[in-house]
JSON list of C-alpha atoms in Angstrom, two decimals:
[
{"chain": "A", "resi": 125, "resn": "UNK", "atom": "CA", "xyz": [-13.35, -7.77, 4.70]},
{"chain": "A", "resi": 126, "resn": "UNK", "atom": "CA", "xyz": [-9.74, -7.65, 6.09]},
{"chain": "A", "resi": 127, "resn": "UNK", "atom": "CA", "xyz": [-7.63, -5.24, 4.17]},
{"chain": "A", "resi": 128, "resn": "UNK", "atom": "CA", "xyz": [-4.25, -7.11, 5.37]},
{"chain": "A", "resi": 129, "resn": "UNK", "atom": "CA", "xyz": [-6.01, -9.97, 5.90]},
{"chain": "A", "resi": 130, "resn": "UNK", "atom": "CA", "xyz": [-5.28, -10.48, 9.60]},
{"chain": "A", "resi": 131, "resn": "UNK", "atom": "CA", "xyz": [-6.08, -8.22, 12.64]},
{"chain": "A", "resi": 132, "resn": "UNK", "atom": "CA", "xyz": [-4.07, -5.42, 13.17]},
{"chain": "A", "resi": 133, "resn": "UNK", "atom": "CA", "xyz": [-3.42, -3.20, 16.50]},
{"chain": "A", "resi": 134, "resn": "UNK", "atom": "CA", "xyz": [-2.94, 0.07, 16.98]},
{"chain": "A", "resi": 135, "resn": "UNK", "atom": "CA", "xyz": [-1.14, 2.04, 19.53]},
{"chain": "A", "resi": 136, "resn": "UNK", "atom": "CA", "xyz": [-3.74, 5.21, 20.73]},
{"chain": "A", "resi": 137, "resn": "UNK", "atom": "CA", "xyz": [-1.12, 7.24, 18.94]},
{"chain": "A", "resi": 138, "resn": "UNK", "atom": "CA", "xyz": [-1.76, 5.29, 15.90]},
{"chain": "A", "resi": 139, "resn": "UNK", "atom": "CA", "xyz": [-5.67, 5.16, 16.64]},
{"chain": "A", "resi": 140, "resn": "UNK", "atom": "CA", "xyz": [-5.65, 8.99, 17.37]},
{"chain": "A", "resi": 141, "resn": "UNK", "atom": "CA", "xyz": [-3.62, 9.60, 13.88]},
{"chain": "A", "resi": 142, "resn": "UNK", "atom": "CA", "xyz": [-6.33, 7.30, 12.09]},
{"chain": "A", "resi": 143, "resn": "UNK", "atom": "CA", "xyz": [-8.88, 8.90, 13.76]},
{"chain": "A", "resi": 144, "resn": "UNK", "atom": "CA", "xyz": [-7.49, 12.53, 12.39]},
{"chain": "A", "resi": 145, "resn": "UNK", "atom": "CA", "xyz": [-7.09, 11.43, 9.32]},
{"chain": "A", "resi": 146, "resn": "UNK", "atom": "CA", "xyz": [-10.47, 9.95, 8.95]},
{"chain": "A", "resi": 147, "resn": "UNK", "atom": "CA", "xyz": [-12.06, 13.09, 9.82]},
{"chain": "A", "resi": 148, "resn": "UNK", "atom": "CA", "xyz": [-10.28, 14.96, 7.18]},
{"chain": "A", "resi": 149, "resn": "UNK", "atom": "CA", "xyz": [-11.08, 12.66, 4.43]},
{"chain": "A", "resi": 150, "resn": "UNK", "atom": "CA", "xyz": [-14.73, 12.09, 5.35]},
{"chain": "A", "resi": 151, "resn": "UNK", "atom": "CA", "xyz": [-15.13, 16.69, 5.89]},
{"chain": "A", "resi": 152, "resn": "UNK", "atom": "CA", "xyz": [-13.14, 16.68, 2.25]},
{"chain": "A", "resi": 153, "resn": "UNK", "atom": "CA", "xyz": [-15.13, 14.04, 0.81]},
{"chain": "A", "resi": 154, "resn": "UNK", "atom": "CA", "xyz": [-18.73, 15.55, 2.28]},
{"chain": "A", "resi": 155, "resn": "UNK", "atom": "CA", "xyz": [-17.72, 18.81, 0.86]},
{"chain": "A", "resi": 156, "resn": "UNK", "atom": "CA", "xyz": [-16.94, 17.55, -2.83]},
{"chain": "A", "resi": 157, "resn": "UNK", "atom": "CA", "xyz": [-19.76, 15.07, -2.74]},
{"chain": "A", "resi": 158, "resn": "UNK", "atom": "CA", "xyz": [-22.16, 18.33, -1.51]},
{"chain": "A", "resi": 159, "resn": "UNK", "atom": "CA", "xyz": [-20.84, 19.88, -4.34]},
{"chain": "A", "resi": 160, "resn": "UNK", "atom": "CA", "xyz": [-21.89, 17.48, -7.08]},
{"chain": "A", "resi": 161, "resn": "UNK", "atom": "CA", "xyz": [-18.53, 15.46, -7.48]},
{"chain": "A", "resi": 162, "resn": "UNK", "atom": "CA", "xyz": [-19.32, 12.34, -8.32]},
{"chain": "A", "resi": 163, "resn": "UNK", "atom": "CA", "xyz": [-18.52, 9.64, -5.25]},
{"chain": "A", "resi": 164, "resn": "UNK", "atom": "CA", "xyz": [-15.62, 7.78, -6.60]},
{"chain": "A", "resi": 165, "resn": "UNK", "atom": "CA", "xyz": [-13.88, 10.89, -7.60]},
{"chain": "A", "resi": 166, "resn": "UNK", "atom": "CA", "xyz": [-14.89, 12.91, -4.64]},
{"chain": "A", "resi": 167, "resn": "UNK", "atom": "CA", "xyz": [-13.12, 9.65, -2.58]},
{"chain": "A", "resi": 168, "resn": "UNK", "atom": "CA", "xyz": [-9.95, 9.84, -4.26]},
{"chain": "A", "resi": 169, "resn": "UNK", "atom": "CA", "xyz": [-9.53, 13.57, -4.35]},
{"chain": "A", "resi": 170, "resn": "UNK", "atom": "CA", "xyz": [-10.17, 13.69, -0.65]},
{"chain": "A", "resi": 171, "resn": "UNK", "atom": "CA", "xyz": [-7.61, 11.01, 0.21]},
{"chain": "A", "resi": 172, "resn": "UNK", "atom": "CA", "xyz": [-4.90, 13.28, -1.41]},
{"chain": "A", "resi": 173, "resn": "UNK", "atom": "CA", "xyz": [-6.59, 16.49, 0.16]},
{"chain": "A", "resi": 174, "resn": "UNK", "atom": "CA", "xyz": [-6.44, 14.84, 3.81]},
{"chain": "A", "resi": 175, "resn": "UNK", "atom": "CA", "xyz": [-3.03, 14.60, 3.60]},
{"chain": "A", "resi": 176, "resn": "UNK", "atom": "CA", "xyz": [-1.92, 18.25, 3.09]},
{"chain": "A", "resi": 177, "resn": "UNK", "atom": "CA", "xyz": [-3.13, 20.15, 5.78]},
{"chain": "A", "resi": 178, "resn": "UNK", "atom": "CA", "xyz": [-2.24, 20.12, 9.41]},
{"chain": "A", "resi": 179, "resn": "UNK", "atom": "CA", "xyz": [-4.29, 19.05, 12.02]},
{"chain": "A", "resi": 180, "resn": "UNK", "atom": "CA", "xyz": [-4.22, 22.57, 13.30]},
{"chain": "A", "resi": 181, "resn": "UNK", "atom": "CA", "xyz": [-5.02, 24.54, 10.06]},
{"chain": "A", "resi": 182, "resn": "UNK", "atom": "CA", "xyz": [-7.89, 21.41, 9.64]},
{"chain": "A", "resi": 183, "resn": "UNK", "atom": "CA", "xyz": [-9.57, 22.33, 13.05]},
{"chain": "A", "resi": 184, "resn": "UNK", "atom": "CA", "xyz": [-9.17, 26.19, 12.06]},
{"chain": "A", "resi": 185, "resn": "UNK", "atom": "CA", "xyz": [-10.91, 25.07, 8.66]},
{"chain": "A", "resi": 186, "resn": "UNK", "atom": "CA", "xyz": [-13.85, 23.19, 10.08]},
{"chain": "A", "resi": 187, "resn": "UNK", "atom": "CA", "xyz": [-14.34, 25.73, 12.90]},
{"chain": "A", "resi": 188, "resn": "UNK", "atom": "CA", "xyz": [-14.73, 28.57, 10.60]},
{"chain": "A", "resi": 189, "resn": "UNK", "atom": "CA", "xyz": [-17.17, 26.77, 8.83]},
{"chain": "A", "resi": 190, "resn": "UNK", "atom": "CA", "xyz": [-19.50, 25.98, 11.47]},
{"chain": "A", "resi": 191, "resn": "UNK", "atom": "CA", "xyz": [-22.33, 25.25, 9.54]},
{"chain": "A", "resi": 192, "resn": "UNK", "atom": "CA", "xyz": [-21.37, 25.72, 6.32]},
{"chain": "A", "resi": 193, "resn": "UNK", "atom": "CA", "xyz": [-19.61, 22.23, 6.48]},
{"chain": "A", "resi": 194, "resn": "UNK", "atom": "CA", "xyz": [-20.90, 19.26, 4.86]},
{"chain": "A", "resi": 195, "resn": "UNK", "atom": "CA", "xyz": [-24.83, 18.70, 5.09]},
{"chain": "A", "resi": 196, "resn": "UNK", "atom": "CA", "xyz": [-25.77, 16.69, 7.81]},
{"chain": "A", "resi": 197, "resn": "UNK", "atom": "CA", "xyz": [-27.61, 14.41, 5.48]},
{"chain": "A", "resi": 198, "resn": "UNK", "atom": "CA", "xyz": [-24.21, 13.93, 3.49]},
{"chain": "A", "resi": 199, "resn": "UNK", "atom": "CA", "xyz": [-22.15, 10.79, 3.93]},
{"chain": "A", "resi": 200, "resn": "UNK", "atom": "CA", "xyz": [-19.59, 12.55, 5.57]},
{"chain": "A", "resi": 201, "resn": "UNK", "atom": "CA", "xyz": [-19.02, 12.37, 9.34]},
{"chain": "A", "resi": 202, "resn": "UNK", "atom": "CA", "xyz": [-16.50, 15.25, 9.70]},
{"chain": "A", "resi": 203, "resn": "UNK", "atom": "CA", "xyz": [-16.70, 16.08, 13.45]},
{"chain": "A", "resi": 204, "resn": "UNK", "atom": "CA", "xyz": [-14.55, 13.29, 15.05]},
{"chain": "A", "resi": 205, "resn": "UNK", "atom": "CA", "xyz": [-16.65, 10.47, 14.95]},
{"chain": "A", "resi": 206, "resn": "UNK", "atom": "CA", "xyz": [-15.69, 7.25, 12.75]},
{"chain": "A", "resi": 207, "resn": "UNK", "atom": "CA", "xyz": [-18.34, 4.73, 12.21]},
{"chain": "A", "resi": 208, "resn": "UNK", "atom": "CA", "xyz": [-17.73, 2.08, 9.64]},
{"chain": "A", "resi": 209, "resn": "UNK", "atom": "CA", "xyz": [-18.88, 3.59, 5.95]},
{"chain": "A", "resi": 210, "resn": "UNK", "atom": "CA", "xyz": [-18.79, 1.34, 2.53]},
{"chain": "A", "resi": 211, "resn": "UNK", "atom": "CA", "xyz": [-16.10, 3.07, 0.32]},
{"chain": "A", "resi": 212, "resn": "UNK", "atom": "CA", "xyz": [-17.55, 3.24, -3.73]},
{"chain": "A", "resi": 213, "resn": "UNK", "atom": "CA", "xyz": [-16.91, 0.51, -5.75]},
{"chain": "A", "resi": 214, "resn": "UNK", "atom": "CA", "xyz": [-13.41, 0.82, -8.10]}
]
């Protein structure tokens, strides 16, 4: 499914920025769904949460964590990598 509905193309700064932003969503979304937050609401609530933190203060965030970041048997791929996930039905 197209969200646009034609083929977009992004510039590696673009890609890179995705990429980022991705990572927060799905480390803010592992860590609310590992928390008991129900899916759809742990979705939205990371989609605002990804956007107010630097990318800086984000790696300082995950870092500390270690392994005390989502479960590795959450949804959530938090350490860079973006494979294609279904997002909950609305």
């Amino acid at each position: 499914m197209s969200i646009v509905g034609y083929d977009v193309k992004l510039t590696s700064g673009g890609r890179r920025l995705a990429e980022e932003t991705l990572a927060k969503h799905r480390f803010f979304e592992g860590m609310l769904l590992d928390a008991g937050v129900d899916a759809e609401v742990a979705s939205e609530e990371a989609c605002r949460m990804e956007h107010c933190l630097s990318e800086d203060s984000f790696k300082k965030l995950s870092a500390s964590l270690g392994d005390r970041g989502p479960k590795e048997d959450s949804s959530a791929d938090w350490r860079g990598s973006v494979p294609d996930r279904p997002r909950p039905e609305t």
